[in-house]
Short mmCIF file of C-alpha atoms in Angstrom, two decimals:
data_model
loop_
_atom_site.label_atom_id
_atom_site.label_comp_id
_atom_site.label_asym_id
_atom_site.label_seq_id
_atom_site.Cartn_x
_atom_site.Cartn_y
_atom_site.Cartn_z
CA ALA A 1 15.43 -31.65 23.04
CA ILE A 2 13.74 -27.94 23.94
CA LYS A 3 15.30 -26.41 26.73
CA ALA A 4 16.99 -23.09 27.50
CA PRO A 5 20.46 -21.97 26.63
CA GLU A 6 23.28 -21.82 29.43
CA ASN A 7 23.45 -17.74 28.60
CA PRO A 8 19.61 -16.75 27.19
CA VAL A 9 19.51 -13.60 25.02
CA ALA A 10 17.28 -11.56 27.05
CA LEU A 11 14.62 -10.39 24.85
CA PRO A 12 13.97 -6.32 24.40
CA ILE A 13 11.57 -4.45 27.06
CA PRO A 14 9.10 -3.13 26.14
CA HIS A 15 7.76 -5.77 24.21
CA GLN A 16 7.40 -5.15 20.07
CA GLY A 17 5.72 -7.95 18.86
CA HIS A 18 7.95 -8.51 15.37
CA VAL A 19 8.05 -11.76 14.20
CA SER A 20 10.30 -13.74 11.44
CA PHE A 21 10.79 -16.89 9.83
CA GLU A 22 13.80 -16.62 7.57
CA ASP A 23 14.12 -19.50 5.24
CA VAL A 24 13.12 -22.32 7.62
CA THR A 25 12.42 -25.73 7.08
CA PHE A 26 11.30 -28.21 9.26
CA HIS A 27 10.46 -32.11 9.36
CA TYR A 28 8.56 -33.54 12.07
CA PRO A 29 10.42 -36.43 13.55
CA ALA A 30 8.06 -39.04 12.75
CA ARG A 31 8.01 -37.83 9.15
CA SER A 32 11.73 -37.01 8.55
CA ASP A 33 11.41 -38.00 4.83
CA THR A 34 8.70 -34.93 4.21
CA SER A 35 9.14 -30.95 4.96
CA ALA A 36 6.26 -30.02 6.97
CA LEU A 37 7.68 -26.53 6.04
CA GLU A 38 10.35 -25.94 3.30
CA GLY A 39 12.35 -22.68 3.02
CA LEU A 40 9.82 -20.33 4.45
CA SER A 41 10.21 -16.75 4.74
CA LEU A 42 7.50 -14.26 6.28
CA SER A 43 7.98 -11.18 8.23
CA ILE A 44 5.08 -9.94 10.67
CA SER A 45 5.19 -6.18 11.84
CA PRO A 46 4.32 -5.16 14.97
CA GLY A 47 0.56 -4.50 15.32
CA GLU A 48 0.07 -6.11 11.90
CA THR A 49 -2.71 -9.29 11.28
CA VAL A 50 -1.67 -11.72 9.08
CA ALA A 51 -4.16 -14.79 8.10
CA LEU A 52 -2.33 -18.15 7.07
CA VAL A 53 -4.62 -19.74 4.68
CA GLY A 54 -4.29 -22.95 2.74
CA PRO A 55 -5.36 -26.80 2.37
CA SER A 56 -5.13 -28.86 4.58
CA GLY A 57 -1.83 -30.31 5.98
CA ALA A 58 0.26 -27.34 4.42
CA GLY A 59 1.81 -26.37 7.33
CA LYS A 60 -0.45 -23.78 9.04
CA THR A 61 -0.25 -25.39 12.45
CA THR A 62 3.43 -26.22 12.33
CA VAL A 63 3.85 -22.06 11.91
CA PHE A 64 2.59 -21.95 15.31
CA GLN A 65 4.53 -24.98 16.68
CA LEU A 66 7.65 -23.61 15.57
CA LEU A 67 6.97 -20.00 16.89
CA LEU A 68 6.21 -21.64 20.41
CA ARG A 69 9.41 -23.51 19.92
CA PHE A 70 7.55 -27.02 20.79
CA TYR A 71 10.29 -27.71 18.09
CA ASP A 72 13.04 -26.11 16.39
CA PRO A 73 13.51 -25.81 12.37
CA ALA A 74 16.41 -28.12 10.74
CA THR A 75 17.47 -24.80 8.89
CA GLY A 76 16.67 -20.97 8.99
CA VAL A 77 15.89 -18.87 12.00
CA ILE A 78 12.79 -17.49 13.53
CA ARG A 79 12.99 -14.38 15.75
CA VAL A 80 10.98 -12.67 18.15
CA ASP A 81 11.67 -9.12 18.34
CA GLY A 82 15.21 -9.81 16.21
CA VAL A 83 16.15 -12.77 18.90
CA ASP A 84 16.67 -16.13 17.49
CA VAL A 85 14.18 -18.02 19.90
CA ARG A 86 16.58 -21.04 20.12
CA GLN A 87 19.12 -18.27 21.91
CA ALA A 88 16.15 -16.90 24.36
CA ASP A 89 14.55 -18.70 27.26
CA PRO A 90 11.63 -20.67 25.96
CA ILE A 91 9.72 -18.95 28.91
CA ASP A 92 10.67 -15.76 27.85
CA VAL A 93 9.61 -16.09 24.09
CA ARG A 94 5.87 -17.79 25.57
CA GLU A 95 5.28 -14.98 27.95
CA ARG A 96 4.92 -12.74 25.04
CA ILE A 97 2.42 -14.89 23.11
CA GLY A 98 -1.34 -15.36 23.72
CA LEU A 99 -3.25 -18.37 21.91
CA VAL A 100 -6.82 -18.83 21.29
CA ALA A 101 -7.10 -22.60 19.95
CA GLN A 102 -9.87 -24.08 17.86
CA ASP A 103 -10.89 -26.68 20.52
CA PRO A 104 -10.04 -24.55 23.87
CA VAL A 105 -9.39 -26.64 26.86
CA ILE A 106 -11.62 -26.03 29.49
CA PHE A 107 -10.95 -27.84 33.34
CA ALA A 108 -13.16 -29.13 35.76
CA ALA A 109 -12.21 -25.58 37.91
CA ASN A 110 -14.42 -22.58 38.31
CA ALA A 111 -14.59 -20.04 35.93
CA TRP A 112 -12.20 -17.49 38.19
CA ASP A 113 -9.84 -20.55 37.97
CA ASN A 114 -10.36 -21.20 34.29
CA ILE A 115 -9.77 -17.43 33.08
CA ARG A 116 -7.24 -16.86 35.63
CA TYR A 117 -5.02 -19.82 33.97
CA GLY A 118 -3.80 -16.91 31.39
CA ARG A 119 -2.03 -15.16 34.10
CA PRO A 120 -2.13 -17.01 37.68
CA GLY A 121 -1.58 -14.13 39.97
CA ALA A 122 -4.40 -11.72 38.58
CA SER A 123 -6.99 -10.40 40.77
CA ASP A 124 -10.49 -11.20 40.75
CA ALA A 125 -10.91 -7.54 39.32
CA ASP A 126 -8.76 -8.25 36.33
CA VAL A 127 -10.04 -11.71 35.60
CA ARG A 128 -13.71 -10.26 35.65
CA ALA A 129 -12.49 -7.47 33.39
CA ALA A 130 -10.98 -9.80 31.04
CA ALA A 131 -14.14 -11.72 30.91
CA ASP A 132 -16.06 -8.57 30.23
CA ALA A 133 -14.42 -7.73 27.18
CA ALA A 134 -14.70 -11.20 26.05
CA HIS A 135 -18.50 -11.12 26.48
CA ALA A 136 -18.32 -13.88 29.03
CA SER A 137 -19.55 -12.43 31.93
CA GLU A 138 -23.08 -12.55 30.34
CA PHE A 139 -23.53 -16.03 30.62
CA LEU A 140 -21.16 -16.58 33.63
CA ASP A 141 -23.47 -14.27 35.82
CA ARG A 142 -26.47 -16.75 34.66
CA LEU A 143 -24.90 -19.75 35.96
CA PRO A 144 -26.24 -21.34 39.59
CA ASP A 145 -23.00 -19.69 41.44
CA GLY A 146 -22.01 -17.47 38.72
CA PHE A 147 -17.86 -17.25 38.62
CA ASN A 148 -17.76 -19.80 41.43
CA THR A 149 -19.57 -22.30 39.42
CA PHE A 150 -17.57 -25.52 38.40
CA LEU A 151 -17.80 -25.85 34.42
CA GLY A 152 -17.59 -29.45 34.37
CA GLU A 153 -14.73 -31.98 32.81
CA LYS A 154 -13.79 -29.96 29.33
CA GLY A 155 -16.48 -27.47 30.05
CA VAL A 156 -19.35 -30.04 29.69
CA ARG A 157 -21.70 -27.57 31.08
CA LEU A 158 -21.02 -24.72 28.12
CA SER A 159 -21.59 -24.24 24.68
CA GLY A 160 -18.89 -24.39 21.95
CA GLY A 161 -19.28 -20.33 21.82
CA GLN A 162 -19.01 -20.20 25.72
CA ARG A 163 -15.90 -22.32 25.91
CA GLN A 164 -14.47 -19.88 23.11
CA ARG A 165 -15.10 -17.00 25.45
CA ILE A 166 -13.53 -18.74 28.19
CA ALA A 167 -10.31 -18.90 25.99
CA ILE A 168 -10.45 -15.37 24.40
CA ALA A 169 -10.66 -14.12 28.43
CA ARG A 170 -7.89 -16.26 28.98
CA ALA A 171 -6.00 -14.20 26.41
CA ILE A 172 -7.26 -10.78 27.19
CA LEU A 173 -5.92 -11.43 30.76
CA ARG A 174 -2.36 -12.86 29.73
CA ASN A 175 -2.06 -9.29 27.53
CA PRO A 176 0.13 -10.59 24.86
CA THR A 177 2.11 -8.84 22.64
CA ILE A 178 1.65 -11.36 20.04
CA LEU A 179 -1.51 -13.48 19.69
CA LEU A 180 -2.21 -16.60 17.64
CA LEU A 181 -5.67 -17.50 16.58
CA ASP A 182 -6.16 -21.27 15.57
CA GLU A 183 -9.59 -19.80 13.63
CA ALA A 184 -11.41 -19.56 16.90
CA THR A 185 -15.00 -19.24 15.24
CA SER A 186 -14.93 -22.38 12.60
CA ALA A 187 -17.01 -24.59 14.49
CA LEU A 188 -20.03 -21.86 15.93
CA ASP A 189 -22.95 -21.21 14.83
CA ALA A 190 -23.87 -17.83 13.19
CA GLU A 191 -24.97 -15.90 16.57
CA SER A 192 -22.38 -17.25 18.45
CA GLU A 193 -19.61 -16.79 15.94
CA GLN A 194 -20.96 -12.55 15.89
CA VAL A 195 -20.20 -12.69 19.75
CA VAL A 196 -17.09 -14.37 19.29
CA GLN A 197 -15.92 -12.60 16.48
CA THR A 198 -16.75 -9.27 18.70
CA ALA A 199 -14.72 -10.54 21.45
CA LEU A 200 -11.74 -11.41 19.14
CA GLU A 201 -11.27 -7.86 17.47
CA THR A 202 -11.34 -6.53 21.18
CA ILE A 203 -8.26 -8.69 21.60
CA MET A 204 -6.68 -8.29 18.36
CA ALA A 205 -6.55 -4.13 18.52
CA GLN A 206 -2.73 -3.37 18.40
CA ARG A 207 -1.45 -6.42 18.68
CA THR A 208 0.48 -8.54 16.34
CA THR A 209 -1.57 -11.40 15.35
CA LEU A 210 -1.26 -14.56 13.22
CA VAL A 211 -4.37 -16.52 12.45
CA ILE A 212 -5.42 -19.73 10.92
CA ALA A 213 -8.08 -18.74 8.70
CA HIS A 214 -10.75 -21.34 7.66
CA ARG A 215 -13.61 -18.66 6.91
CA LEU A 216 -13.16 -15.76 4.13
CA SER A 217 -14.82 -13.12 6.87
CA THR A 218 -11.49 -13.48 8.46
CA VAL A 219 -9.35 -13.07 5.99
CA LEU A 220 -11.28 -10.15 4.67
CA HIS A 221 -10.13 -8.20 7.87
CA ALA A 222 -6.47 -9.18 7.96
CA ASP A 223 -3.82 -6.78 6.71
CA ARG A 224 -2.30 -9.63 4.58
CA ILE A 225 -2.81 -13.12 3.29
CA ALA A 226 -0.05 -15.68 3.45
CA VAL A 227 -1.23 -18.65 1.37
CA ILE A 228 0.78 -21.89 2.43
CA ASP A 229 0.97 -25.32 0.39
CA ASP A 230 2.84 -28.03 0.73
CA GLY A 231 4.86 -26.17 3.33
CA LYS A 232 5.73 -23.31 1.12
CA LEU A 233 4.84 -19.65 1.07
CA VAL A 234 3.19 -19.53 -2.38
CA ALA A 235 1.52 -16.13 -2.41
CA ILE A 236 0.97 -13.31 -0.32
CA GLY A 237 -1.07 -10.13 -0.42
CA THR A 238 -4.55 -8.67 0.40
CA HIS A 239 -7.41 -10.66 -0.58
CA GLN A 240 -8.17 -8.73 -3.97
CA GLU A 241 -4.60 -8.96 -4.92
CA LEU A 242 -4.62 -13.01 -4.14
CA MET A 243 -7.83 -13.04 -5.98
CA GLU A 244 -6.21 -11.60 -9.17
CA SER A 245 -2.66 -13.42 -8.89
CA SER A 246 -3.13 -16.80 -7.09
CA PRO A 247 -5.10 -19.48 -8.79
CA LEU A 248 -4.99 -21.60 -5.08
CA TYR A 249 -6.24 -18.79 -3.01
CA GLY A 250 -8.71 -17.99 -5.86
CA ARG A 251 -9.91 -21.55 -5.70
CA LEU A 252 -9.68 -21.82 -1.55
CA ALA A 253 -11.71 -18.66 -1.77
CA LYS A 254 -14.84 -20.06 -4.15
CA LEU A 255 -15.08 -23.03 -2.02
CA GLN A 256 -15.19 -21.08 1.36
CA PHE A 257 -17.66 -18.23 -0.27
CA ASP A 258 -19.91 -20.85 -1.37
CA ARG A 259 -19.76 -22.81 1.84
CA ASP A 260 -20.23 -19.45 3.76
CA ALA A 261 -23.34 -18.36 1.33
CA ALA A 262 -24.75 -22.10 2.19
#
Protein backbone atom coordinates (compact mmCIF):
# COMPACT_ATOMS: atom_id res chain seq x y z
CA ALA A 1 0.00 0.00 0.00
CA ILE A 2 3.00 2.32 0.43
CA LYS A 3 4.13 3.71 -2.90
CA ALA A 4 5.46 6.92 -4.36
CA PRO A 5 2.90 9.44 -5.65
CA GLU A 6 2.78 9.96 -9.41
CA ASN A 7 4.25 13.45 -9.05
CA PRO A 8 6.29 13.38 -5.82
CA VAL A 9 7.18 16.62 -4.06
CA ALA A 10 10.95 17.06 -3.91
CA LEU A 11 12.47 17.45 -0.46
CA PRO A 12 14.58 20.59 -0.08
CA ILE A 13 18.33 20.56 -0.67
CA PRO A 14 20.47 20.96 1.34
CA HIS A 15 18.93 18.59 3.87
CA GLN A 16 17.78 20.31 7.05
CA GLY A 17 16.69 17.51 9.38
CA HIS A 18 13.43 19.01 10.62
CA VAL A 19 10.84 16.38 11.64
CA SER A 20 7.26 17.01 12.73
CA PHE A 21 4.30 14.86 13.74
CA GLU A 22 1.07 16.84 13.57
CA ASP A 23 -1.95 15.33 15.38
CA VAL A 24 -1.04 11.82 14.18
CA THR A 25 -3.35 8.89 14.91
CA PHE A 26 -2.49 5.37 13.72
CA HIS A 27 -3.86 1.83 14.08
CA TYR A 28 -1.91 -1.26 13.04
CA PRO A 29 -3.92 -3.25 10.44
CA ALA A 30 -4.10 -6.30 12.72
CA ARG A 31 -5.30 -4.19 15.67
CA SER A 32 -7.70 -1.76 14.03
CA ASP A 33 -9.73 -1.29 17.22
CA THR A 34 -6.72 0.00 19.21
CA SER A 35 -4.75 3.20 18.57
CA ALA A 36 -0.99 2.68 18.50
CA LEU A 37 -0.68 6.49 18.38
CA GLU A 38 -3.45 8.95 19.16
CA GLY A 39 -3.31 12.67 18.42
CA LEU A 40 0.49 12.76 18.68
CA SER A 41 2.11 16.12 17.93
CA LEU A 42 5.88 16.48 18.20
CA SER A 43 8.29 18.82 16.42
CA ILE A 44 12.04 18.15 16.36
CA SER A 45 14.35 20.95 15.24
CA PRO A 46 17.39 20.37 13.01
CA GLY A 47 20.31 19.10 15.09
CA GLU A 48 18.16 18.41 18.18
CA THR A 49 18.29 15.14 20.16
CA VAL A 50 14.93 13.97 21.47
CA ALA A 51 14.60 10.84 23.62
CA LEU A 52 11.36 8.84 23.51
CA VAL A 53 10.53 7.33 26.91
CA GLY A 54 7.55 5.25 27.99
CA PRO A 55 6.35 1.82 29.06
CA SER A 56 6.61 -1.17 26.73
CA GLY A 57 3.94 -0.91 24.02
CA ALA A 58 3.49 2.84 24.49
CA GLY A 59 4.09 3.61 20.79
CA LYS A 60 7.79 4.53 20.67
CA THR A 61 8.71 2.10 17.88
CA THR A 62 5.57 3.12 15.96
CA VAL A 63 6.98 6.68 15.76
CA PHE A 64 10.03 5.26 13.94
CA GLN A 65 7.95 3.08 11.61
CA LEU A 66 5.72 5.96 10.55
CA LEU A 67 8.67 8.30 10.01
CA LEU A 68 10.29 5.66 7.76
CA ARG A 69 6.88 5.37 6.05
CA PHE A 70 6.42 1.67 6.59
CA TYR A 71 2.80 2.71 7.29
CA ASP A 72 0.68 5.84 6.77
CA PRO A 73 -1.25 7.42 9.64
CA ALA A 74 -5.04 7.26 9.75
CA THR A 75 -5.17 11.02 10.44
CA GLY A 76 -2.61 13.76 10.82
CA VAL A 77 0.58 14.60 8.94
CA ILE A 78 4.24 13.62 9.27
CA ARG A 79 6.68 16.03 7.67
CA VAL A 80 10.39 15.84 6.87
CA ASP A 81 11.92 19.23 6.08
CA GLY A 82 8.40 20.66 5.71
CA VAL A 83 7.15 18.07 3.19
CA ASP A 84 4.34 15.61 3.97
CA VAL A 85 6.08 12.23 3.62
CA ARG A 86 3.03 10.86 1.74
CA GLN A 87 3.65 13.44 -1.00
CA ALA A 88 7.36 12.61 -1.31
CA ASP A 89 9.12 9.63 -2.86
CA PRO A 90 9.73 7.13 0.00
CA ILE A 91 13.28 6.60 -1.29
CA ASP A 92 13.95 10.34 -1.01
CA VAL A 93 12.66 10.35 2.58
CA ARG A 94 14.60 7.25 3.63
CA GLU A 95 17.84 8.49 2.06
CA ARG A 96 17.89 11.20 4.73
CA ILE A 97 17.53 8.71 7.59
CA GLY A 98 20.03 6.41 9.30
CA LEU A 99 18.95 3.65 11.71
CA VAL A 100 20.87 1.86 14.44
CA ALA A 101 18.61 -0.90 15.72
CA GLN A 102 18.72 -2.67 19.06
CA ASP A 103 19.44 -5.96 17.29
CA PRO A 104 21.21 -5.04 14.02
CA VAL A 105 21.19 -7.34 11.02
CA ILE A 106 24.66 -8.64 10.17
CA PHE A 107 25.04 -10.50 6.88
CA ALA A 108 27.23 -13.57 6.30
CA ALA A 109 29.47 -11.39 4.11
CA ASN A 110 32.80 -9.76 4.99
CA ALA A 111 33.19 -6.55 6.98
CA TRP A 112 33.62 -4.40 3.85
CA ASP A 113 30.23 -5.47 2.48
CA ASN A 114 28.48 -5.32 5.84
CA ILE A 115 29.50 -1.71 6.43
CA ARG A 116 29.11 -0.69 2.77
CA TYR A 117 25.43 -1.69 3.02
CA GLY A 118 24.96 1.82 4.46
CA ARG A 119 26.12 3.36 1.13
CA PRO A 120 26.70 0.77 -1.60
CA GLY A 121 28.91 2.99 -3.77
CA ALA A 122 31.35 3.92 -0.99
CA SER A 123 35.10 3.46 -1.51
CA ASP A 124 37.26 1.24 0.72
CA ALA A 125 38.78 4.39 2.23
CA ASP A 126 35.32 5.69 3.15
CA VAL A 127 34.35 2.33 4.68
CA ARG A 128 37.51 2.24 6.79
CA ALA A 129 37.02 5.86 7.90
CA ALA A 130 33.48 4.97 9.05
CA ALA A 131 34.79 1.89 10.89
CA ASP A 132 37.44 4.06 12.58
CA ALA A 133 34.80 6.55 13.74
CA ALA A 134 32.62 3.71 15.07
CA HIS A 135 35.57 2.16 16.97
CA ALA A 136 35.11 -0.96 14.84
CA SER A 137 38.52 -1.06 13.10
CA GLU A 138 40.25 -2.06 16.31
CA PHE A 139 38.52 -5.46 16.43
CA LEU A 140 38.10 -5.93 12.67
CA ASP A 141 41.86 -5.60 12.11
CA ARG A 142 42.42 -8.39 14.66
CA LEU A 143 40.25 -10.88 12.74
CA PRO A 144 42.13 -13.58 10.73
CA ASP A 145 41.68 -11.77 7.40
CA GLY A 146 40.96 -8.30 8.78
CA PHE A 147 38.14 -6.53 6.93
CA ASN A 148 38.05 -9.43 4.44
CA THR A 149 36.91 -11.84 7.17
CA PHE A 150 33.42 -13.24 6.70
CA LEU A 151 31.42 -12.41 9.82
CA GLY A 152 29.18 -15.49 9.84
CA GLU A 153 25.41 -15.81 9.59
CA LYS A 154 23.85 -13.03 11.72
CA GLY A 155 27.35 -12.00 12.81
CA VAL A 156 27.81 -15.13 14.89
CA ARG A 157 31.57 -14.50 15.09
CA LEU A 158 31.04 -11.12 16.77
CA SER A 159 30.01 -10.04 20.26
CA GLY A 160 26.94 -7.87 20.83
CA GLY A 161 29.06 -4.74 21.19
CA GLN A 162 30.97 -5.54 18.00
CA ARG A 163 27.73 -6.03 16.03
CA GLN A 164 26.50 -2.66 17.28
CA ARG A 165 29.71 -0.98 16.14
CA ILE A 166 29.27 -2.47 12.64
CA ALA A 167 25.73 -0.99 12.59
CA ILE A 168 27.04 2.39 13.75
CA ALA A 169 29.76 2.31 11.07
CA ARG A 170 27.02 1.71 8.47
CA ALA A 171 25.09 4.71 9.73
CA ILE A 172 28.21 6.92 9.79
CA LEU A 173 28.97 5.89 6.19
CA ARG A 174 25.40 6.75 5.21
CA ASN A 175 25.90 10.26 6.67
CA PRO A 176 22.18 10.86 7.31
CA THR A 177 20.58 14.13 8.35
CA ILE A 178 18.17 12.27 10.66
CA LEU A 179 19.35 9.50 12.96
CA LEU A 180 17.05 6.93 14.60
CA LEU A 181 18.52 4.99 17.54
CA ASP A 182 16.58 2.11 19.03
CA GLU A 183 18.59 2.17 22.28
CA ALA A 184 21.68 0.61 20.80
CA THR A 185 23.38 0.03 24.17
CA SER A 186 20.59 -1.55 26.23
CA ALA A 187 21.77 -5.17 25.98
CA LEU A 188 25.52 -4.56 26.38
CA ASP A 189 27.87 -5.02 29.30
CA ALA A 190 29.35 -1.86 30.88
CA GLU A 191 32.66 -1.96 28.99
CA SER A 192 31.04 -2.51 25.58
CA GLU A 193 28.41 0.14 26.36
CA GLN A 194 31.13 2.73 27.00
CA VAL A 195 32.79 2.09 23.62
CA VAL A 196 29.47 2.02 21.74
CA GLN A 197 28.28 5.17 23.52
CA THR A 198 31.45 6.98 22.42
CA ALA A 199 30.82 5.86 18.83
CA LEU A 200 27.20 7.02 19.04
CA GLU A 201 28.25 10.46 20.27
CA THR A 202 30.42 10.76 17.14
CA ILE A 203 27.50 10.13 14.79
CA MET A 204 24.93 12.13 16.80
CA ALA A 205 26.95 15.34 16.55
CA GLN A 206 25.11 17.98 14.47
CA ARG A 207 22.33 15.59 13.40
CA THR A 208 18.65 15.43 14.26
CA THR A 209 18.43 12.39 16.53
CA LEU A 210 15.41 10.46 17.79
CA VAL A 211 16.34 7.82 20.34
CA ILE A 212 14.14 5.21 21.98
CA ALA A 213 15.64 5.27 25.45
CA HIS A 214 15.70 2.44 27.95
CA ARG A 215 18.75 3.73 29.82
CA LEU A 216 18.58 6.92 31.84
CA SER A 217 22.18 7.71 30.87
CA THR A 218 20.80 8.24 27.37
CA VAL A 219 18.05 10.68 28.34
CA LEU A 220 20.38 12.78 30.47
CA HIS A 221 22.23 13.75 27.27
CA ALA A 222 19.06 14.55 25.28
CA ASP A 223 17.94 18.12 24.56
CA ARG A 224 14.34 17.10 25.33
CA ILE A 225 12.56 13.99 26.53
CA ALA A 226 9.14 13.03 25.13
CA VAL A 227 7.13 10.79 27.46
CA ILE A 228 4.70 8.56 25.54
CA ASP A 229 2.01 6.45 27.19
CA ASP A 230 -0.76 4.50 25.49
CA GLY A 231 0.00 6.17 22.15
CA LYS A 232 -0.24 9.73 23.52
CA LEU A 233 2.42 12.33 24.26
CA VAL A 234 1.82 12.92 27.96
CA ALA A 235 4.82 15.11 28.86
CA ILE A 236 7.87 16.75 27.30
CA GLY A 237 10.84 18.55 28.81
CA THR A 238 14.29 18.03 30.29
CA HIS A 239 15.05 15.32 32.82
CA GLN A 240 14.90 17.76 35.73
CA GLU A 241 11.64 19.33 34.53
CA LEU A 242 9.98 15.94 34.09
CA MET A 243 11.17 14.65 37.48
CA GLU A 244 9.21 17.52 39.00
CA SER A 245 6.14 17.47 36.72
CA SER A 246 5.54 13.93 35.38
CA PRO A 247 4.68 11.11 37.83
CA LEU A 248 5.01 8.54 35.02
CA TYR A 249 8.49 9.75 34.08
CA GLY A 250 9.50 9.85 37.73
CA ARG A 251 8.40 6.24 38.15
CA LEU A 252 10.21 5.08 34.99
CA ALA A 253 13.32 7.01 36.01
CA LYS A 254 13.37 5.50 39.48
CA LEU A 255 13.00 1.97 38.11
CA GLN A 256 15.80 2.54 35.60
CA PHE A 257 18.12 4.34 38.01
CA ASP A 258 17.76 1.47 40.47
CA ARG A 259 18.56 -1.06 37.71
CA ASP A 260 21.53 0.96 36.41
CA ALA A 261 22.88 1.32 39.95
CA ALA A 262 22.58 -2.42 40.50
